[in-house]
Coordinates of C-alpha atoms and ligand atoms in Angstrom, one line a residue:
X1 CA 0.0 0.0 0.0
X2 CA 1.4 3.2 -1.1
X3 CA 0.6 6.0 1.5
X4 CA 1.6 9.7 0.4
X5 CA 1.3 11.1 3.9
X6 CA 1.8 9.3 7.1
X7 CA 0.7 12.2 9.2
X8 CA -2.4 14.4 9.2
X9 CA -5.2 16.4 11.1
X10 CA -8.8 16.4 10.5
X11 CA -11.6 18.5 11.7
X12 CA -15.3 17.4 10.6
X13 CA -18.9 18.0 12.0
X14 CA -21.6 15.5 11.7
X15 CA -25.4 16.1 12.7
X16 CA -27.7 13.9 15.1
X17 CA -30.8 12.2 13.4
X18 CA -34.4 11.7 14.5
X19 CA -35.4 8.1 13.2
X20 CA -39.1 8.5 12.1
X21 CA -39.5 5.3 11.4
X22 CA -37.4 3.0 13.9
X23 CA -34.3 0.5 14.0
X24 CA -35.1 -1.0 17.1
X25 CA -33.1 -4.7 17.4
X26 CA -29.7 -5.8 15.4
X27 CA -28.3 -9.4 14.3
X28 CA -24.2 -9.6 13.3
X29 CA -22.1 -6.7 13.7
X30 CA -24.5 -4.0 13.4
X31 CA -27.5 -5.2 11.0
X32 CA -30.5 -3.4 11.5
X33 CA -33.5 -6.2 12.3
X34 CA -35.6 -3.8 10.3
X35 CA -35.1 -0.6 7.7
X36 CA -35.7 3.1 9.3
X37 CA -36.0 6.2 8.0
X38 CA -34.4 9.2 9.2
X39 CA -33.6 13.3 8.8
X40 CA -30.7 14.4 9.3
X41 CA -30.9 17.2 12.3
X42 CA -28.6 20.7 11.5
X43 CA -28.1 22.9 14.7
X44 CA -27.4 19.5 17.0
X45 CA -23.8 18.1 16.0
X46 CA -20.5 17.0 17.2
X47 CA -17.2 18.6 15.7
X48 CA -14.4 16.2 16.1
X49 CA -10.3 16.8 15.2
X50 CA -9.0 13.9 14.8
X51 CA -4.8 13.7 14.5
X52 CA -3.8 11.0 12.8
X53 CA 0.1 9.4 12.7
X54 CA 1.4 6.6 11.4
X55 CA 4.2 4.6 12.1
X56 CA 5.5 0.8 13.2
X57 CA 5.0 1.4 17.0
X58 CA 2.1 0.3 19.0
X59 CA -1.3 2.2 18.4
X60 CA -1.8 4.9 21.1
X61 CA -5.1 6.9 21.6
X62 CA -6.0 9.4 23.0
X63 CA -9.7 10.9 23.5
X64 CA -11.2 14.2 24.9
X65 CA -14.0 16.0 25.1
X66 CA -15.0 19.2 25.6
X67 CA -10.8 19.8 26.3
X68 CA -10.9 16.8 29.1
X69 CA -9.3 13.7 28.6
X70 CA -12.1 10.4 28.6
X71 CA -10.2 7.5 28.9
X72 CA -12.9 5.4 29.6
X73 CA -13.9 5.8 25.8
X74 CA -10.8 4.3 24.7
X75 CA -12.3 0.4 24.5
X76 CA -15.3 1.5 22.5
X77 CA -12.8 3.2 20.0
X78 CA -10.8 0.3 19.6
X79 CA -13.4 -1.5 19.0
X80 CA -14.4 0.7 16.2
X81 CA -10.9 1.1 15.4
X82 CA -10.9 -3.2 14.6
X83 CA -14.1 -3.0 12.9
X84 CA -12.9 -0.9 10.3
X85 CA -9.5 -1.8 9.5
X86 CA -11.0 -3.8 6.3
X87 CA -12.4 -0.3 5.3
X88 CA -9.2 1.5 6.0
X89 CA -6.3 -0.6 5.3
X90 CA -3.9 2.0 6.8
X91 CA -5.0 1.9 10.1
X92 CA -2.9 -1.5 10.6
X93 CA 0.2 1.2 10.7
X94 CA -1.6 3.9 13.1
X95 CA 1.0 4.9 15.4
X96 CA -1.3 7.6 17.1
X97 CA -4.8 8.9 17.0
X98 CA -5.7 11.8 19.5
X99 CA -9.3 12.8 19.2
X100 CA -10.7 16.5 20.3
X101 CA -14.4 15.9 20.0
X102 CA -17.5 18.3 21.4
X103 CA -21.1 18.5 21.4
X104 CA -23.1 21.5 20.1
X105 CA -26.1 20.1 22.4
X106 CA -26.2 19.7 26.2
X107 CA -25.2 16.3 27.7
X108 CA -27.7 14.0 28.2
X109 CA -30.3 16.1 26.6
X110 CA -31.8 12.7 24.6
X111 CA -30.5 13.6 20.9
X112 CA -28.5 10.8 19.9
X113 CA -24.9 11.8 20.3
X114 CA -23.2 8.3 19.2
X115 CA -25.0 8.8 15.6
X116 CA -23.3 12.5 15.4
X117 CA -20.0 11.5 17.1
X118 CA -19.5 8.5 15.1
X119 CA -20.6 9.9 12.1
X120 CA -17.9 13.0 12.5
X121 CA -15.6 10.5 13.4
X122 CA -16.1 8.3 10.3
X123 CA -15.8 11.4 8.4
X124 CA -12.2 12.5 10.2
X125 CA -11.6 8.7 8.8
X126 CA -13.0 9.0 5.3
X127 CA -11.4 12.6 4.7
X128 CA -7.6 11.1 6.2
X129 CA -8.3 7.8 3.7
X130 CA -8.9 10.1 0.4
X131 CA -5.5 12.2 0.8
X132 CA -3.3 9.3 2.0
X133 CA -4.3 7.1 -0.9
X134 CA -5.2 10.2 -3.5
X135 CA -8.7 8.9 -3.9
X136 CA -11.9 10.5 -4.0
X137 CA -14.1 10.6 -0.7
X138 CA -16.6 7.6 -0.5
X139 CA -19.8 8.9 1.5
X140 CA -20.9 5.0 1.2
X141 CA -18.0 3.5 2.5
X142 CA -18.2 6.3 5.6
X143 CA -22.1 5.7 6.1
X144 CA -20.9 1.8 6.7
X145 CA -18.1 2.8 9.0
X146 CA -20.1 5.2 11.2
X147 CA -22.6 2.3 11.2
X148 CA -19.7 0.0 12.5
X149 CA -19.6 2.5 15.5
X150 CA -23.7 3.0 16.6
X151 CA -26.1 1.8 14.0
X152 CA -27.9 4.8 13.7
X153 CA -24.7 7.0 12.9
X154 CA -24.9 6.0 9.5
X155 CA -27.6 7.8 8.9
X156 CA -25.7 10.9 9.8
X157 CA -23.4 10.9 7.1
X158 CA -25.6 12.5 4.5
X159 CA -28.4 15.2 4.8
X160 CA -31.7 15.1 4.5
X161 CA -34.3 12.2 4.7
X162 CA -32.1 9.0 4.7
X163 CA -33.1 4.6 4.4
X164 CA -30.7 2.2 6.3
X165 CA -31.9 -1.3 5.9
X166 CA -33.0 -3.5 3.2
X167 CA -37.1 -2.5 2.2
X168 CA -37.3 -4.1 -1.0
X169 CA -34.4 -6.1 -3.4
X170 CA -33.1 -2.7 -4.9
X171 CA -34.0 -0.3 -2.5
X172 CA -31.7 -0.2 0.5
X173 CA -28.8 -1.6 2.3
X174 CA -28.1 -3.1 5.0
X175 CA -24.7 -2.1 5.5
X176 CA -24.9 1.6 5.2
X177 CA -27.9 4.7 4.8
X178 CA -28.7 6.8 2.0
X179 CA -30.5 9.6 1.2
X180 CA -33.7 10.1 -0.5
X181 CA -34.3 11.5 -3.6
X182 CA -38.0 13.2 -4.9
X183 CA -39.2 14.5 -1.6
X184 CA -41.9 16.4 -1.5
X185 CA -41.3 20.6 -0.8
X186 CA -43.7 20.4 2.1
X187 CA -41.2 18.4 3.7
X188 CA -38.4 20.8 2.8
X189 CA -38.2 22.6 6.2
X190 CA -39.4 20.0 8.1
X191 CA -38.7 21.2 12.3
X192 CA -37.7 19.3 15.1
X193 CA -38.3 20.9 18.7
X194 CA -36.9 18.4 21.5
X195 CA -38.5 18.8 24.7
X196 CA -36.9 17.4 27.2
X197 CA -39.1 15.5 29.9
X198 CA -35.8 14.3 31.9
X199 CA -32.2 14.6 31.3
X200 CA -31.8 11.9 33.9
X201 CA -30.0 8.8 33.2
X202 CA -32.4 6.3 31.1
X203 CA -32.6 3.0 33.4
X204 CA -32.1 0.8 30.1
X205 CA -29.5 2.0 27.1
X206 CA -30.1 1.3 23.6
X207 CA -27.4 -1.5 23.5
X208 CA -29.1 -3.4 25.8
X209 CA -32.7 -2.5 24.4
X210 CA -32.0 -3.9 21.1
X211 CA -30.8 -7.0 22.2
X212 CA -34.3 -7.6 24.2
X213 CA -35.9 -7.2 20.5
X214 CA -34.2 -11.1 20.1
X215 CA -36.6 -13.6 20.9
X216 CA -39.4 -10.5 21.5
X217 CA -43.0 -11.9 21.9
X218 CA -43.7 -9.5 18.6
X219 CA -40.5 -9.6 16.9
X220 CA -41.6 -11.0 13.7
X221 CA -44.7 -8.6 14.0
X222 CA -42.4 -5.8 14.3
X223 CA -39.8 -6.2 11.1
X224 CA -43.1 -6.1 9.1
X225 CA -44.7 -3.4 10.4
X226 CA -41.2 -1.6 10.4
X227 CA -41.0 -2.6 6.1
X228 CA -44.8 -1.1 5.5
X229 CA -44.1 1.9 7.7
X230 CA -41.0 2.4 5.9
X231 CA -42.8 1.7 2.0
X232 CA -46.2 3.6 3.6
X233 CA -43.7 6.9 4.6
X234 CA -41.7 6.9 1.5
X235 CA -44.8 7.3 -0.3
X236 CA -45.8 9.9 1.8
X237 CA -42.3 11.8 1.1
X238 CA -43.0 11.8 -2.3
X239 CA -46.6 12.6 -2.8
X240 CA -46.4 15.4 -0.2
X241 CA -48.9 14.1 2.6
X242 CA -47.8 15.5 6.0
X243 CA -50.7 14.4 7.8
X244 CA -50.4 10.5 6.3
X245 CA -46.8 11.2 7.3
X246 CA -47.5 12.3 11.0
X247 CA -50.1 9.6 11.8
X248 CA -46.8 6.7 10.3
X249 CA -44.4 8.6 12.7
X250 CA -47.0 9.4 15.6
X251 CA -47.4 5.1 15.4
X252 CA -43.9 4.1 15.5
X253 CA -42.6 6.6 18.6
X254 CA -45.6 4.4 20.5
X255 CA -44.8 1.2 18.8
X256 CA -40.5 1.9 19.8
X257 CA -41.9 2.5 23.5
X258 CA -44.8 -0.7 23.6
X259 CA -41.7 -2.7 22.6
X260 CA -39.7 -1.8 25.6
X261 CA -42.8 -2.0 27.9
X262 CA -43.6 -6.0 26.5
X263 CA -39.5 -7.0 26.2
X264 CA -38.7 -9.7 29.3
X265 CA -37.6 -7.9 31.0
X266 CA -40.1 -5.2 30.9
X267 CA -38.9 -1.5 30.9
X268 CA -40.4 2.2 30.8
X269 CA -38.4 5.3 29.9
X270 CA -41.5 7.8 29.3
X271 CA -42.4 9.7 32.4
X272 CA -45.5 11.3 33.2
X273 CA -44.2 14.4 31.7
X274 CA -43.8 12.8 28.5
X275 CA -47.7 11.3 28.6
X276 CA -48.6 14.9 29.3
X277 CA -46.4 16.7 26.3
X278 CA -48.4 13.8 23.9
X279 CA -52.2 14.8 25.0
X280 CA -51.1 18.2 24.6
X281 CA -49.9 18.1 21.2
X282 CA -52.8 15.7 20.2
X283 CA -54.9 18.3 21.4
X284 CA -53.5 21.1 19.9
X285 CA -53.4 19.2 16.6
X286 CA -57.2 19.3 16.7
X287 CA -58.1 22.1 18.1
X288 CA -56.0 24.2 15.3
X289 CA -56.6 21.8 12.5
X290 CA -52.7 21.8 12.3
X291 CA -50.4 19.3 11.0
X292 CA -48.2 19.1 14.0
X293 CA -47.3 15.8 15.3
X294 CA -44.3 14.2 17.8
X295 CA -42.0 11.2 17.9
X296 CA -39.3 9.6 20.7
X297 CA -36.2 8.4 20.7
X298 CA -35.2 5.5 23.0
X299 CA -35.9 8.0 25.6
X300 CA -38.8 10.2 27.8
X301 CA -38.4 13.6 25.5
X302 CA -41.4 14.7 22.9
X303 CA -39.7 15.7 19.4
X304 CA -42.3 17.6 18.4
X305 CA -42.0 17.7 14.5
X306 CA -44.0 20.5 12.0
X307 CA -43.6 22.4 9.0
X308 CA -43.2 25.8 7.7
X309 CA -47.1 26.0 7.3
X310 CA -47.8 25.7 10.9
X311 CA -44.3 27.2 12.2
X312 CA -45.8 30.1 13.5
X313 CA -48.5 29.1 15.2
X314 CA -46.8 26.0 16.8
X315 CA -44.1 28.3 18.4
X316 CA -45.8 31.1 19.5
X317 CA -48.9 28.7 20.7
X318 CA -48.0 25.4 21.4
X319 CA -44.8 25.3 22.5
X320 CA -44.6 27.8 25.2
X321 CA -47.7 25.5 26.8
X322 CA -44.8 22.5 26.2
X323 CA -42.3 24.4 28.1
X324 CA -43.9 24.3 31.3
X325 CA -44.1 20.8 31.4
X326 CA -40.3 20.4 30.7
X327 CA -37.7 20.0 33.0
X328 CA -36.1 23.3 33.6
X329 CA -38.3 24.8 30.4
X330 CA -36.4 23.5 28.4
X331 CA -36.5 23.1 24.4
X332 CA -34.2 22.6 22.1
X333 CA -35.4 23.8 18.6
X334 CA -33.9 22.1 15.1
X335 CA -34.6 21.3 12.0
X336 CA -33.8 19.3 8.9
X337 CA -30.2 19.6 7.4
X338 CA -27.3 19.0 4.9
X339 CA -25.0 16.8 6.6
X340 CA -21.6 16.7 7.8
X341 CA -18.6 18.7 6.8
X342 CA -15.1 18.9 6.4
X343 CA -13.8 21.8 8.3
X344 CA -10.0 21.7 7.7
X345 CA -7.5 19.3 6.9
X346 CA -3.8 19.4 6.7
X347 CA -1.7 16.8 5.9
X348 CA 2.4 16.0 5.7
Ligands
2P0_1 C1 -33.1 4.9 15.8 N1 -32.5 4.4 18.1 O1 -33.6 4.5 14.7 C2 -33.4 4.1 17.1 C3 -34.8 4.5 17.6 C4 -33.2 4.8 19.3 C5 -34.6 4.7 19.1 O2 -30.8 3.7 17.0 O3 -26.2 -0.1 19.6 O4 -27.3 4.3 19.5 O5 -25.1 2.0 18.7 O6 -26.3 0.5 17.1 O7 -27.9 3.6 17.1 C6 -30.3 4.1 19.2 O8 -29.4 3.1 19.1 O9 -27.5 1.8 18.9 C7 -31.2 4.0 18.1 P1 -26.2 1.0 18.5 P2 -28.0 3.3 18.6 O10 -32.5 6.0 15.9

């Protein structure tokens, strides 16, 4: 392998995503159980520098964040580090990697910071690979790494509404996300505003949720509800309906949560704060005709999702009702974006 660098720095950003349709269980290394859909979020990302050197001695790294050292992230990176070494021959020489990451969003505010911190790492990689072997940057092969780090980071590698997962033979891939062509303009601006219900720890993570979705009483239920979701929302993206759209996405941030309520063992992460932010919004929805609708992660915080048509009148009427049953008032407003980028690079 001929390398024409074997030193280099990297600074990329990568957003968070809001799944709309959910990958909630995994087989292998990292195969989704089921397809999802996602949009890429724009003001909530993580900017990582990423100093790379090569060399024949043994691989040191080193990891901070926010300008403090995390050592206890080290095993997960190695891991990451193995997983990809078939992507990115080179790393079988990496001397050193230190890695300055940070968080544009508050800790533990329920917006998925492995998807934007792998997928800003994967890009640090991506970017590093293209000048070291004078190729062009592969957005597919850095949607599979970030994947190799927290499934749902490959989603964050392009913009807009993305598909990870097979949904039909050509349409799809397991292995890594891509973004969808032909939407609709009413989905152009589409708005996230997180609520946050709790930013307490959740009692269950996400590893350990998806592997309760093996052997799940309605596992085989789920993967085909997840597939006619998925084909019933894609239509929807292309033909324009919102409020088609909203009733798909309203169903599977209740189906995400009735799985974690029926696994063995049986969990809860909504809080009554959550219950109270859904009648609200359900209420609101009808009582101003409004498309407005919400969605959850695998946690207790509302996204409440709208579009341009009702911006106004969601932010000046609902949400301030929202607020006051949020810890602290707090909301973090969002929307959809373009993706990661490449910051600066410098290489010798
Ligand atoms: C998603 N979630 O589609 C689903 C919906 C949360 C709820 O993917 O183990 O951090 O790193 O692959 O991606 C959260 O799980 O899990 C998640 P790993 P990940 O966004």
């Amino acid at each position: 392998m001929k390398l024409k660098y074997d030193r280099g720095s990297v600074v990329c950003t990568a957003p968070s995503n809001i799944a709309l349709v959910k990958y909630w269980g995994k087989k292998d290394i990292q195969i989704p159980l089921n397809p999802s859909i996602s949009f890429t979020l724009d003001t909530c990302y993580t900017k990582t520098k990423a100093d790379f050197e090569l060399g024949d001695t043994q691989t040191q790294i080193e990891f901070y964040f926010h300008g403090e050292s995390k050592p206890s992230f080290i095993p997960k990176l190695e891991v990451f580090i193995e997983r990809v070494k078939d992507l990115y021959p080179w790393l079988g020489s990496l001397a050193k990697l230190t890695l300055h990451s940070e968080n544009s969003f508050p800790h533990s505010s329920g917006i998925a910071s492995s998807a934007s911190g792998f997928g800003a790492m994967a890009m640090c990689f991506e970017k590093f690979n293209s000048e070291v072997l004078g190729e062009e940057i592969d957005l597919d092969r850095a949607s599979n790494a970030a994947r190799l780090g927290s499934g749902s980071a490959c989603r964050s590698v392009f913009g807009g509404f993305n598909l990870w997962g097979e949904l039909t033979e050509d349409l799809g891939d397991q292995s890594l996300s891509s973004q969808l062509t032909d939407i609709h303009p009413n989905f152009d601006d589409i708005k996230d505003a997180i609520c946050i219900a709790s930013s307490g720890e959740k009692s269950v993570g996400s590893s350990a949720g998806h592997s309760l979705m093996n052997n799940h009483v309605f596992g085989e239920q789920r993967i085909n509800q997840a597939k006619d979701n998925c084909r019933e929302l894609l239509s929807c993206l292309r033909s324009g309906d919102v409020w088609k759209a909203g009733e798909l996405i309203e169903e599977e941030a209740m189906t995400l949560h009735a799985l974690m309520m029926t696994s063995r063992p049986s969990y809860m992460l909504i809080r009554p704060n959550t219950v109270a932010m859904i009648e609200v919004i359900r209420q609101f929805r009808e009582d101003e005709k409004t498309p407005v609708f919400f969605t959850l992660d695998a946690g207790p915080n509302p996204h409440v999702i709208y579009f341009n048509e009702s911006r106004t009148l969601v932010e000046q009427k609902l949400l301030p009702k929202l607020k006051g049953l949020c810890e602290n008032e707090r909301i973090i407003m969002d929307q959809i974006g373009k993706g990661p980028k490449i910051l600066e690079s410098s290489f010798e």
